[in-house]
């Protein structure tokens, strides 16, 4: 294994790769490669046993030229300042590629949620929300779920903010429970855009999605929903994994049954209807038509990319390929559909949720899914137009060419005030 890539440097490399095809001033580019501000906090929180613990936390506001900062909050022991900076930058270009009126932000707490009770997690979350209060708001910065956070955490943030502000402001966070102003279709949205991106890509590349074999690395919300929706359009999910390992059956697994097994037992391994158990690395190098990395950054580095045997990779996770892996897969003619398109369904339906919150007028699930499909297919077409017209080496560069130009235009048209 090569040395672990720094995700913030990966982001900067991706921006540079796209900028080479555009006419962007160096000083503007420099600005768009760094966050506008990063808040670093030490939260002191009471534990159930009466002790008090310190938790490091971050919120990076990367760029607000196209609208309020937008992006999730992650709870994970490996959260770091550079990871949060990278994730916030990816949000900028993700919102731009699907053309929704947001900038990008991201937050994280260095914590292993499995080690804490719900009461402790509530105190940690409310403490973070109290500190974030001056920076966030419906028109400023709008958090959302990310790894290990969901409706519960978003409701705590909303409630803390609203109580401290003596107001109602459901649009201060997205990804809330339906009862608190959440949107139909939000929970499934990331997996849905992954499926839509795979479907469009197979069509574009003249490949059949029906009967295509699929391996999914990571079986949380994004991976499991993508697997189920791909099954619905006729694909064969043959392998899935989580941090415990992978299960494989060349005749196909039942995506829903594996999800239920994981819900009941905590992991996918041990699922009795699978023919074989594999390591995560074996799953990533299976001979399948479609590989979906749906876990964390740097799942595939340059060395592993040499052994990837899938024809198409669709990134449900943020940053699962290192820049070296990208180079290897481009060289080997493996098509990679980038995270900033494939998992953009999450933030797109967050945008729909926010629109509904602002209007106090709520949509049906059918309307949400139809609008999401329109956004993703239009973004896909814009990306492939750029890929062809600029003769670009891969779809990631195409996505960044489209997105970077939109951010540069917004900054320049705003008048360039530093
Ligand atoms: N955390 C998700 C992402 O990485 C969703 C962000 C949002 O909805 O604002 O795209």
PDB file of N, CA and C in Angstrom, residues 234-335:
ATOM      1  N   UNK A 234     -32.922  -4.208 -12.577  1.00  0.00           N
ATOM      2  CA  UNK A 234     -32.490  -5.438 -13.246  1.00  0.00           C
ATOM      3  C   UNK A 234     -31.039  -5.833 -13.058  1.00  0.00           C
ATOM      4  N   UNK A 235     -30.255  -5.025 -12.329  1.00  0.00           N
ATOM      5  CA  UNK A 235     -28.848  -5.399 -12.101  1.00  0.00           C
ATOM      6  C   UNK A 235     -28.778  -6.524 -11.061  1.00  0.00           C
ATOM      7  N   UNK A 236     -27.637  -7.199 -11.029  1.00  0.00           N
ATOM      8  CA  UNK A 236     -27.416  -8.321 -10.108  1.00  0.00           C
ATOM      9  C   UNK A 236     -26.380  -7.940  -9.075  1.00  0.00           C
ATOM     10  N   UNK A 237     -26.795  -7.699  -7.847  1.00  0.00           N
ATOM     11  CA  UNK A 237     -25.830  -7.356  -6.799  1.00  0.00           C
ATOM     12  C   UNK A 237     -25.206  -8.659  -6.309  1.00  0.00           C
ATOM     13  N   UNK A 238     -23.920  -8.855  -6.606  1.00  0.00           N
ATOM     14  CA  UNK A 238     -23.289 -10.136  -6.270  1.00  0.00           C
ATOM     15  C   UNK A 238     -22.425 -10.078  -5.013  1.00  0.00           C
ATOM     16  N   UNK A 239     -22.029  -8.868  -4.599  1.00  0.00           N
ATOM     17  CA  UNK A 239     -21.171  -8.769  -3.397  1.00  0.00           C
ATOM     18  C   UNK A 239     -21.401  -7.442  -2.693  1.00  0.00           C
ATOM     19  N   UNK A 240     -21.429  -7.481  -1.372  1.00  0.00           N
ATOM     20  CA  UNK A 240     -21.501  -6.249  -0.577  1.00  0.00           C
ATOM     21  C   UNK A 240     -20.584  -6.416   0.645  1.00  0.00           C
ATOM     22  N   UNK A 241     -20.147  -5.284   1.181  1.00  0.00           N
ATOM     23  CA  UNK A 241     -19.259  -5.372   2.346  1.00  0.00           C
ATOM     24  C   UNK A 241     -19.558  -4.261   3.337  1.00  0.00           C
ATOM     25  N   UNK A 242     -19.042  -4.446   4.545  1.00  0.00           N
ATOM     26  CA  UNK A 242     -18.972  -3.355   5.517  1.00  0.00           C
ATOM     27  C   UNK A 242     -17.640  -3.522   6.244  1.00  0.00           C
ATOM     28  N   UNK A 243     -17.465  -2.843   7.383  1.00  0.00           N
ATOM     29  CA  UNK A 243     -16.145  -2.901   8.014  1.00  0.00           C
ATOM     30  C   UNK A 243     -15.808  -4.299   8.535  1.00  0.00           C
ATOM     31  N   UNK A 244     -16.807  -5.187   8.621  1.00  0.00           N
ATOM     32  CA  UNK A 244     -16.540  -6.550   9.111  1.00  0.00           C
ATOM     33  C   UNK A 244     -16.048  -7.488   8.000  1.00  0.00           C
ATOM     34  N   UNK A 245     -16.205  -7.095   6.721  1.00  0.00           N
ATOM     35  CA  UNK A 245     -15.815  -7.957   5.607  1.00  0.00           C
ATOM     36  C   UNK A 245     -16.901  -7.962   4.545  1.00  0.00           C
ATOM     37  N   UNK A 246     -16.777  -8.911   3.598  1.00  0.00           N
ATOM     38  CA  UNK A 246     -17.687  -8.913   2.445  1.00  0.00           C
ATOM     39  C   UNK A 246     -18.376 -10.260   2.293  1.00  0.00           C
ATOM     40  N   UNK A 247     -19.575 -10.239   1.707  1.00  0.00           N
ATOM     41  CA  UNK A 247     -20.258 -11.474   1.327  1.00  0.00           C
ATOM     42  C   UNK A 247     -20.456 -11.468  -0.183  1.00  0.00           C
ATOM     43  N   UNK A 248     -20.352 -12.658  -0.783  1.00  0.00           N
ATOM     44  CA  UNK A 248     -20.336 -12.767  -2.242  1.00  0.00           C
ATOM     45  C   UNK A 248     -21.128 -13.978  -2.679  1.00  0.00           C
ATOM     46  N   UNK A 249     -21.911 -13.787  -3.724  1.00  0.00           N
ATOM     47  CA  UNK A 249     -22.596 -14.920  -4.342  1.00  0.00           C
ATOM     48  C   UNK A 249     -22.704 -14.625  -5.822  1.00  0.00           C
ATOM     49  N   UNK A 250     -22.042 -15.429  -6.648  1.00  0.00           N
ATOM     50  CA  UNK A 250     -22.003 -15.076  -8.077  1.00  0.00           C
ATOM     51  C   UNK A 250     -23.373 -15.166  -8.726  1.00  0.00           C
ATOM     52  N   UNK A 251     -24.314 -15.876  -8.093  1.00  0.00           N
ATOM     53  CA  UNK A 251     -25.661 -15.924  -8.665  1.00  0.00           C
ATOM     54  C   UNK A 251     -26.546 -14.790  -8.139  1.00  0.00           C
ATOM     55  N   UNK A 252     -25.989 -13.913  -7.331  1.00  0.00           N
ATOM     56  CA  UNK A 252     -26.740 -12.734  -6.874  1.00  0.00           C
ATOM     57  C   UNK A 252     -27.201 -12.851  -5.442  1.00  0.00           C
ATOM     58  N   UNK A 253     -27.102 -11.729  -4.700  1.00  0.00           N
ATOM     59  CA  UNK A 253     -27.592 -11.662  -3.321  1.00  0.00           C
ATOM     60  C   UNK A 253     -28.970 -10.998  -3.353  1.00  0.00           C
ATOM     61  N   UNK A 254     -29.647 -10.993  -2.217  1.00  0.00           N
ATOM     62  CA  UNK A 254     -30.897 -10.245  -2.100  1.00  0.00           C
ATOM     63  C   UNK A 254     -30.565  -8.993  -1.273  1.00  0.00           C
ATOM     64  N   UNK A 255     -30.502  -7.825  -1.956  1.00  0.00           N
ATOM     65  CA  UNK A 255     -30.002  -6.597  -1.309  1.00  0.00           C
ATOM     66  C   UNK A 255     -30.797  -6.246  -0.048  1.00  0.00           C
ATOM     67  N   UNK A 256     -32.105  -6.444  -0.102  1.00  0.00           N
ATOM     68  CA  UNK A 256     -32.944  -6.082   1.049  1.00  0.00           C
ATOM     69  C   UNK A 256     -32.707  -7.056   2.196  1.00  0.00           C
ATOM     70  N   UNK A 257     -32.611  -8.346   1.862  1.00  0.00           N
ATOM     71  CA  UNK A 257     -32.403  -9.350   2.913  1.00  0.00           C
ATOM     72  C   UNK A 257     -31.058  -9.131   3.616  1.00  0.00           C
ATOM     73  N   UNK A 258     -30.014  -8.763   2.856  1.00  0.00           N
ATOM     74  CA  UNK A 258     -28.707  -8.509   3.486  1.00  0.00           C
ATOM     75  C   UNK A 258     -28.807  -7.285   4.401  1.00  0.00           C
ATOM     76  N   UNK A 259     -29.541  -6.290   3.962  1.00  0.00           N
ATOM     77  CA  UNK A 259     -29.706  -5.074   4.783  1.00  0.00           C
ATOM     78  C   UNK A 259     -30.405  -5.423   6.096  1.00  0.00           C
ATOM     79  N   UNK A 260     -31.457  -6.250   5.989  1.00  0.00           N
ATOM     80  CA  UNK A 260     -32.183  -6.645   7.210  1.00  0.00           C
ATOM     81  C   UNK A 260     -31.283  -7.462   8.130  1.00  0.00           C
ATOM     82  N   UNK A 261     -30.441  -8.317   7.530  1.00  0.00           N
ATOM     83  CA  UNK A 261     -29.500  -9.120   8.325  1.00  0.00           C
ATOM     84  C   UNK A 261     -28.530  -8.198   9.064  1.00  0.00           C
ATOM     85  N   UNK A 262     -28.027  -7.169   8.349  1.00  0.00           N
ATOM     86  CA  UNK A 262     -27.091  -6.232   8.976  1.00  0.00           C
ATOM     87  C   UNK A 262     -27.787  -5.429  10.087  1.00  0.00           C
ATOM     88  N   UNK A 263     -29.035  -5.060   9.842  1.00  0.00           N
ATOM     89  CA  UNK A 263     -29.768  -4.314  10.867  1.00  0.00           C
ATOM     90  C   UNK A 263     -29.905  -5.163  12.139  1.00  0.00           C
ATOM     91  N   UNK A 264     -30.174  -6.464  11.952  1.00  0.00           N
ATOM     92  CA  UNK A 264     -30.404  -7.334  13.107  1.00  0.00           C
ATOM     93  C   UNK A 264     -29.119  -7.763  13.804  1.00  0.00           C
ATOM     94  N   UNK A 265     -28.026  -7.921  13.041  1.00  0.00           N
ATOM     95  CA  UNK A 265     -26.809  -8.495  13.637  1.00  0.00           C
ATOM     96  C   UNK A 265     -25.657  -7.496  13.742  1.00  0.00           C
ATOM     97  N   UNK A 266     -25.770  -6.365  13.054  1.00  0.00           N
ATOM     98  CA  UNK A 266     -24.708  -5.353  13.112  1.00  0.00           C
ATOM     99  C   UNK A 266     -23.711  -5.442  11.976  1.00  0.00           C
ATOM    100  N   UNK A 267     -23.723  -6.551  11.196  1.00  0.00           N
ATOM    101  CA  UNK A 267     -22.772  -6.628  10.071  1.00  0.00           C
ATOM    102  C   UNK A 267     -23.327  -7.512   8.952  1.00  0.00           C
ATOM    103  N   UNK A 268     -22.696  -7.410   7.765  1.00  0.00           N
ATOM    104  CA  UNK A 268     -23.161  -8.243   6.634  1.00  0.00           C
ATOM    105  C   UNK A 268     -22.553  -9.644   6.701  1.00  0.00           C
ATOM    106  N   UNK A 269     -21.390  -9.765   7.339  1.00  0.00           N
ATOM    107  CA  UNK A 269     -20.749 -11.083   7.378  1.00  0.00           C
ATOM    108  C   UNK A 269     -21.567 -12.020   8.275  1.00  0.00           C
ATOM    109  N   UNK A 270     -21.626 -13.285   7.828  1.00  0.00           N
ATOM    110  CA  UNK A 270     -22.476 -14.252   8.534  1.00  0.00           C
ATOM    111  C   UNK A 270     -23.811 -14.420   7.828  1.00  0.00           C
ATOM    112  N   UNK A 271     -24.087 -13.556   6.841  1.00  0.00           N
ATOM    113  CA  UNK A 271     -25.345 -13.679   6.090  1.00  0.00           C
ATOM    114  C   UNK A 271     -25.400 -15.059   5.441  1.00  0.00           C
ATOM    115  N   UNK A 272     -26.374 -15.858   5.874  1.00  0.00           N
ATOM    116  CA  UNK A 272     -26.311 -17.290   5.568  1.00  0.00           C
ATOM    117  C   UNK A 272     -26.561 -17.631   4.094  1.00  0.00           C
ATOM    118  N   UNK A 273     -27.249 -16.738   3.337  1.00  0.00           N
ATOM    119  CA  UNK A 273     -27.528 -17.089   1.942  1.00  0.00           C
ATOM    120  C   UNK A 273     -26.405 -16.714   0.983  1.00  0.00           C
ATOM    121  N   UNK A 274     -25.259 -16.268   1.511  1.00  0.00           N
ATOM    122  CA  UNK A 274     -24.131 -15.947   0.634  1.00  0.00           C
ATOM    123  C   UNK A 274     -23.284 -17.198   0.445  1.00  0.00           C
ATOM    124  N   UNK A 275     -22.698 -17.340  -0.759  1.00  0.00           N
ATOM    125  CA  UNK A 275     -21.882 -18.516  -1.027  1.00  0.00           C
ATOM    126  C   UNK A 275     -20.517 -18.401  -0.368  1.00  0.00           C
ATOM    127  N   UNK A 276     -19.988 -17.175  -0.309  1.00  0.00           N
ATOM    128  CA  UNK A 276     -18.598 -16.993   0.144  1.00  0.00           C
ATOM    129  C   UNK A 276     -18.442 -15.724   0.954  1.00  0.00           C
ATOM    130  N   UNK A 277     -17.429 -15.712   1.832  1.00  0.00           N
ATOM    131  CA  UNK A 277     -17.048 -14.461   2.491  1.00  0.00           C
ATOM    132  C   UNK A 277     -15.708 -14.027   1.926  1.00  0.00           C
ATOM    133  N   UNK A 278     -15.569 -12.718   1.705  1.00  0.00           N
ATOM    134  CA  UNK A 278     -14.341 -12.168   1.122  1.00  0.00           C
ATOM    135  C   UNK A 278     -13.837 -11.031   1.998  1.00  0.00           C
ATOM    136  N   UNK A 279     -12.599 -10.608   1.740  1.00  0.00           N
ATOM    137  CA  UNK A 279     -12.119  -9.397   2.392  1.00  0.00           C
ATOM    138  C   UNK A 279     -12.606  -8.205   1.569  1.00  0.00           C
ATOM    139  N   UNK A 280     -12.520  -7.014   2.159  1.00  0.00           N
ATOM    140  CA  UNK A 280     -12.897  -5.804   1.433  1.00  0.00           C
ATOM    141  C   UNK A 280     -12.069  -5.641   0.169  1.00  0.00           C
ATOM    142  N   UNK A 281     -10.777  -5.960   0.284  1.00  0.00           N
ATOM    143  CA  UNK A 281      -9.896  -5.814  -0.875  1.00  0.00           C
ATOM    144  C   UNK A 281     -10.295  -6.781  -1.990  1.00  0.00           C
ATOM    145  N   UNK A 282     -10.675  -8.008  -1.609  1.00  0.00           N
ATOM    146  CA  UNK A 282     -11.124  -8.963  -2.629  1.00  0.00           C
ATOM    147  C   UNK A 282     -12.391  -8.456  -3.317  1.00  0.00           C
ATOM    148  N   UNK A 283     -13.280  -7.836  -2.538  1.00  0.00           N
ATOM    149  CA  UNK A 283     -14.502  -7.299  -3.154  1.00  0.00           C
ATOM    150  C   UNK A 283     -14.160  -6.220  -4.178  1.00  0.00           C
ATOM    151  N   UNK A 284     -13.211  -5.345  -3.814  1.00  0.00           N
ATOM    152  CA  UNK A 284     -12.873  -4.220  -4.698  1.00  0.00           C
ATOM    153  C   UNK A 284     -12.220  -4.668  -6.000  1.00  0.00           C
ATOM    154  N   UNK A 285     -11.690  -5.889  -6.002  1.00  0.00           N
ATOM    155  CA  UNK A 285     -11.021  -6.368  -7.221  1.00  0.00           C
ATOM    156  C   UNK A 285     -11.804  -7.501  -7.900  1.00  0.00           C
ATOM    157  N   UNK A 286     -13.085  -7.652  -7.548  1.00  0.00           N
ATOM    158  CA  UNK A 286     -13.911  -8.679  -8.195  1.00  0.00           C
ATOM    159  C   UNK A 286     -14.123  -8.352  -9.670  1.00  0.00           C
ATOM    160  N   UNK A 287     -14.302  -9.399 -10.463  1.00  0.00           N
ATOM    161  CA  UNK A 287     -14.571  -9.217 -11.892  1.00  0.00           C
ATOM    162  C   UNK A 287     -16.078  -8.950 -12.080  1.00  0.00           C
ATOM    163  N   UNK A 288     -16.470  -7.691 -11.899  1.00  0.00           N
ATOM    164  CA  UNK A 288     -17.891  -7.321 -12.023  1.00  0.00           C
ATOM    165  C   UNK A 288     -18.026  -6.224 -13.084  1.00  0.00           C
ATOM    166  N   UNK A 289     -19.272  -5.953 -13.483  1.00  0.00           N
ATOM    167  CA  UNK A 289     -19.492  -4.874 -14.455  1.00  0.00           C
ATOM    168  C   UNK A 289     -19.433  -3.511 -13.775  1.00  0.00           C
ATOM    169  N   UNK A 290     -19.909  -3.451 -12.541  1.00  0.00           N
ATOM    170  CA  UNK A 290     -20.035  -2.158 -11.845  1.00  0.00           C
ATOM    171  C   UNK A 290     -19.553  -2.291 -10.400  1.00  0.00           C
ATOM    172  N   UNK A 291     -18.663  -1.395 -10.022  1.00  0.00           N
ATOM    173  CA  UNK A 291     -18.159  -1.353  -8.636  1.00  0.00           C
ATOM    174  C   UNK A 291     -18.604  -0.040  -8.010  1.00  0.00           C
ATOM    175  N   UNK A 292     -19.181  -0.145  -6.800  1.00  0.00           N
ATOM    176  CA  UNK A 292     -19.654   1.057  -6.106  1.00  0.00           C
ATOM    177  C   UNK A 292     -18.949   1.189  -4.760  1.00  0.00           C
ATOM    178  N   UNK A 293     -17.916   2.023  -4.668  1.00  0.00           N
ATOM    179  CA  UNK A 293     -17.353   2.297  -3.344  1.00  0.00           C
ATOM    180  C   UNK A 293     -18.295   3.243  -2.604  1.00  0.00           C
ATOM    181  N   UNK A 294     -18.779   2.808  -1.439  1.00  0.00           N
ATOM    182  CA  UNK A 294     -19.807   3.582  -0.723  1.00  0.00           C
ATOM    183  C   UNK A 294     -19.438   3.720   0.751  1.00  0.00           C
ATOM    184  N   UNK A 295     -18.125   3.757   1.036  1.00  0.00           N
ATOM    185  CA  UNK A 295     -17.722   3.868   2.447  1.00  0.00           C
ATOM    186  C   UNK A 295     -17.002   5.199   2.674  1.00  0.00           C
ATOM    187  N   UNK A 296     -15.673   5.152   2.807  1.00  0.00           N
ATOM    188  CA  UNK A 296     -14.933   6.371   3.177  1.00  0.00           C
ATOM    189  C   UNK A 296     -13.916   6.733   2.100  1.00  0.00           C
ATOM    190  N   UNK A 297     -13.140   7.792   2.363  1.00  0.00           N
ATOM    191  CA  UNK A 297     -12.096   8.217   1.429  1.00  0.00           C
ATOM    192  C   UNK A 297     -11.021   7.134   1.288  1.00  0.00           C
ATOM    193  N   UNK A 298     -10.275   7.248   0.168  1.00  0.00           N
ATOM    194  CA  UNK A 298      -9.056   6.469  -0.059  1.00  0.00           C
ATOM    195  C   UNK A 298      -9.257   4.954  -0.012  1.00  0.00           C
ATOM    196  N   UNK A 299     -10.441   4.478  -0.395  1.00  0.00           N
ATOM    197  CA  UNK A 299     -10.678   3.025  -0.415  1.00  0.00           C
ATOM    198  C   UNK A 299      -9.826   2.355  -1.492  1.00  0.00           C
ATOM    199  N   UNK A 300      -9.581   3.083  -2.594  1.00  0.00           N
ATOM    200  CA  UNK A 300      -8.792   2.512  -3.697  1.00  0.00           C
ATOM    201  C   UNK A 300      -7.615   3.438  -3.982  1.00  0.00           C
ATOM    202  N   UNK A 301      -6.403   2.935  -3.779  1.00  0.00           N
ATOM    203  CA  UNK A 301      -5.214   3.742  -4.092  1.00  0.00           C
ATOM    204  C   UNK A 301      -4.624   3.251  -5.414  1.00  0.00           C
ATOM    205  N   UNK A 302      -3.497   3.839  -5.798  1.00  0.00           N
ATOM    206  CA  UNK A 302      -2.905   3.523  -7.099  1.00  0.00           C
ATOM    207  C   UNK A 302      -2.587   2.042  -7.256  1.00  0.00           C
ATOM    208  N   UNK A 303      -2.051   1.412  -6.192  1.00  0.00           N
ATOM    209  CA  UNK A 303      -1.688  -0.011  -6.272  1.00  0.00           C
ATOM    210  C   UNK A 303      -2.915  -0.884  -6.493  1.00  0.00           C
ATOM    211  N   UNK A 304      -3.935  -0.634  -5.669  1.00  0.00           N
ATOM    212  CA  UNK A 304      -5.147  -1.457  -5.763  1.00  0.00           C
ATOM    213  C   UNK A 304      -5.845  -1.240  -7.109  1.00  0.00           C
ATOM    214  N   UNK A 305      -5.764   0.001  -7.618  1.00  0.00           N
ATOM    215  CA  UNK A 305      -6.425   0.324  -8.894  1.00  0.00           C
ATOM    216  C   UNK A 305      -5.903  -0.556 -10.035  1.00  0.00           C
ATOM    217  N   UNK A 306      -4.647  -0.986  -9.913  1.00  0.00           N
ATOM    218  CA  UNK A 306      -4.074  -1.879 -10.943  1.00  0.00           C
ATOM    219  C   UNK A 306      -4.849  -3.190 -11.012  1.00  0.00           C
ATOM    220  N   UNK A 307      -5.445  -3.576  -9.870  1.00  0.00           N
ATOM    221  CA  UNK A 307      -6.127  -4.880  -9.804  1.00  0.00           C
ATOM    222  C   UNK A 307      -7.644  -4.785  -9.953  1.00  0.00           C
ATOM    223  N   UNK A 308      -8.176  -3.557 -10.041  1.00  0.00           N
ATOM    224  CA  UNK A 308      -9.635  -3.414 -10.191  1.00  0.00           C
ATOM    225  C   UNK A 308     -10.048  -4.019 -11.528  1.00  0.00           C
ATOM    226  N   UNK A 309     -11.064  -4.886 -11.488  1.00  0.00           N
ATOM    227  CA  UNK A 309     -11.473  -5.548 -12.740  1.00  0.00           C
ATOM    228  C   UNK A 309     -12.856  -5.101 -13.221  1.00  0.00           C
ATOM    229  N   UNK A 310     -13.491  -4.176 -12.475  1.00  0.00           N
ATOM    230  CA  UNK A 310     -14.801  -3.666 -12.919  1.00  0.00           C
ATOM    231  C   UNK A 310     -14.622  -2.821 -14.178  1.00  0.00           C
ATOM    232  N   UNK A 311     -15.679  -2.736 -15.000  1.00  0.00           N
ATOM    233  CA  UNK A 311     -15.628  -1.874 -16.192  1.00  0.00           C
ATOM    234  C   UNK A 311     -15.969  -0.437 -15.835  1.00  0.00           C
ATOM    235  N   UNK A 312     -16.873  -0.285 -14.857  1.00  0.00           N
ATOM    236  CA  UNK A 312     -17.360   1.044 -14.476  1.00  0.00           C
ATOM    237  C   UNK A 312     -17.323   1.145 -12.952  1.00  0.00           C
ATOM    238  N   UNK A 313     -16.880   2.312 -12.451  1.00  0.00           N
ATOM    239  CA  UNK A 313     -16.884   2.583 -11.008  1.00  0.00           C
ATOM    240  C   UNK A 313     -17.774   3.802 -10.787  1.00  0.00           C
ATOM    241  N   UNK A 314     -18.749   3.668  -9.895  1.00  0.00           N
ATOM    242  CA  UNK A 314     -19.612   4.806  -9.561  1.00  0.00           C
ATOM    243  C   UNK A 314     -19.415   5.112  -8.077  1.00  0.00           C
ATOM    244  N   UNK A 315     -18.964   6.329  -7.778  1.00  0.00           N
ATOM    245  CA  UNK A 315     -18.566   6.669  -6.407  1.00  0.00           C
ATOM    246  C   UNK A 315     -19.756   7.163  -5.575  1.00  0.00           C
ATOM    247  N   UNK A 316     -20.249   6.309  -4.680  1.00  0.00           N
ATOM    248  CA  UNK A 316     -21.294   6.749  -3.749  1.00  0.00           C
ATOM    249  C   UNK A 316     -20.682   7.452  -2.545  1.00  0.00           C
ATOM    250  N   UNK A 317     -19.457   7.062  -2.174  1.00  0.00           N
ATOM    251  CA  UNK A 317     -18.749   7.733  -1.071  1.00  0.00           C
ATOM    252  C   UNK A 317     -18.137   9.026  -1.580  1.00  0.00           C
ATOM    253  N   UNK A 318     -17.707   9.872  -0.665  1.00  0.00           N
ATOM    254  CA  UNK A 318     -16.924  11.047  -1.036  1.00  0.00           C
ATOM    255  C   UNK A 318     -15.448  10.664  -1.049  1.00  0.00           C
ATOM    256  N   UNK A 319     -14.785  10.918  -2.164  1.00  0.00           N
ATOM    257  CA  UNK A 319     -13.333  10.737  -2.249  1.00  0.00           C
ATOM    258  C   UNK A 319     -12.821   9.326  -2.100  1.00  0.00           C
ATOM    259  N   UNK A 320     -13.524   8.284  -2.598  1.00  0.00           N
ATOM    260  CA  UNK A 320     -13.032   6.919  -2.379  1.00  0.00           C
ATOM    261  C   UNK A 320     -11.801   6.545  -3.204  1.00  0.00           C
ATOM    262  N   UNK A 321     -11.492   7.329  -4.254  1.00  0.00           N
ATOM    263  CA  UNK A 321     -10.315   7.033  -5.075  1.00  0.00           C
ATOM    264  C   UNK A 321      -9.249   8.097  -4.844  1.00  0.00           C
ATOM    265  N   UNK A 322      -8.013   7.681  -4.674  1.00  0.00           N
ATOM    266  CA  UNK A 322      -6.933   8.659  -4.600  1.00  0.00           C
ATOM    267  C   UNK A 322      -6.640   9.168  -6.017  1.00  0.00           C
ATOM    268  N   UNK A 323      -5.982  10.329  -6.158  1.00  0.00           N
ATOM    269  CA  UNK A 323      -5.614  10.801  -7.498  1.00  0.00           C
ATOM    270  C   UNK A 323      -4.765   9.771  -8.258  1.00  0.00           C
ATOM    271  N   UNK A 324      -3.918   9.026  -7.551  1.00  0.00           N
ATOM    272  CA  UNK A 324      -3.132   7.978  -8.224  1.00  0.00           C
ATOM    273  C   UNK A 324      -4.048   6.908  -8.809  1.00  0.00           C
ATOM    274  N   UNK A 325      -5.060   6.529  -8.028  1.00  0.00           N
ATOM    275  CA  UNK A 325      -6.014   5.519  -8.508  1.00  0.00           C
ATOM    276  C   UNK A 325      -6.729   6.040  -9.749  1.00  0.00           C
ATOM    277  N   UNK A 326      -7.089   7.313  -9.722  1.00  0.00           N
ATOM    278  CA  UNK A 326      -7.745   7.929 -10.885  1.00  0.00           C
ATOM    279  C   UNK A 326      -6.869   7.805 -12.130  1.00  0.00           C
ATOM    280  N   UNK A 327      -5.581   8.114 -11.964  1.00  0.00           N
ATOM    281  CA  UNK A 327      -4.666   8.057 -13.105  1.00  0.00           C
ATOM    282  C   UNK A 327      -4.578   6.632 -13.661  1.00  0.00           C
ATOM    283  N   UNK A 328      -4.460   5.672 -12.737  1.00  0.00           N
ATOM    284  CA  UNK A 328      -4.335   4.272 -13.169  1.00  0.00           C
ATOM    285  C   UNK A 328      -5.602   3.827 -13.905  1.00  0.00           C
ATOM    286  N   UNK A 329      -6.770   4.168 -13.343  1.00  0.00           N
ATOM    287  CA  UNK A 329      -8.025   3.699 -13.957  1.00  0.00           C
ATOM    288  C   UNK A 329      -8.270   4.400 -15.294  1.00  0.00           C
ATOM    289  N   UNK A 330      -7.885   5.672 -15.399  1.00  0.00           N
ATOM    290  CA  UNK A 330      -8.022   6.386 -16.683  1.00  0.00           C
ATOM    291  C   UNK A 330      -7.155   5.696 -17.730  1.00  0.00           C
ATOM    292  N   UNK A 331      -5.932   5.408 -17.311  1.00  0.00           N
ATOM    293  CA  UNK A 331      -4.977   4.729 -18.198  1.00  0.00           C
ATOM    294  C   UNK A 331      -5.516   3.369 -18.649  1.00  0.00           C
ATOM    295  N   UNK A 332      -6.200   2.679 -17.739  1.00  0.00           N
ATOM    296  CA  UNK A 332      -6.691   1.321 -18.035  1.00  0.00           C
ATOM    297  C   UNK A 332      -8.094   1.315 -18.652  1.00  0.00           C
ATOM    298  N   UNK A 333      -8.617   2.519 -19.003  1.00  0.00           N
ATOM    299  CA  UNK A 333      -9.949   2.635 -19.627  1.00  0.00           C
ATOM    300  C   UNK A 333     -11.083   2.106 -18.751  1.00  0.00           C
ATOM    301  N   UNK A 334     -10.927   2.245 -17.437  1.00  0.00           N
ATOM    302  CA  UNK A 334     -12.036   1.955 -16.529  1.00  0.00           C
ATOM    303  C   UNK A 334     -12.767   3.283 -16.326  1.00  0.00           C
ATOM    304  N   UNK A 335     -14.081   3.295 -16.552  1.00  0.00           N
ATOM    305  CA  UNK A 335     -14.837   4.552 -16.456  1.00  0.00           C
ATOM    306  C   UNK A 335     -15.225   4.822 -15.009  1.00  0.00           C
TER     307      UNK A 335
END
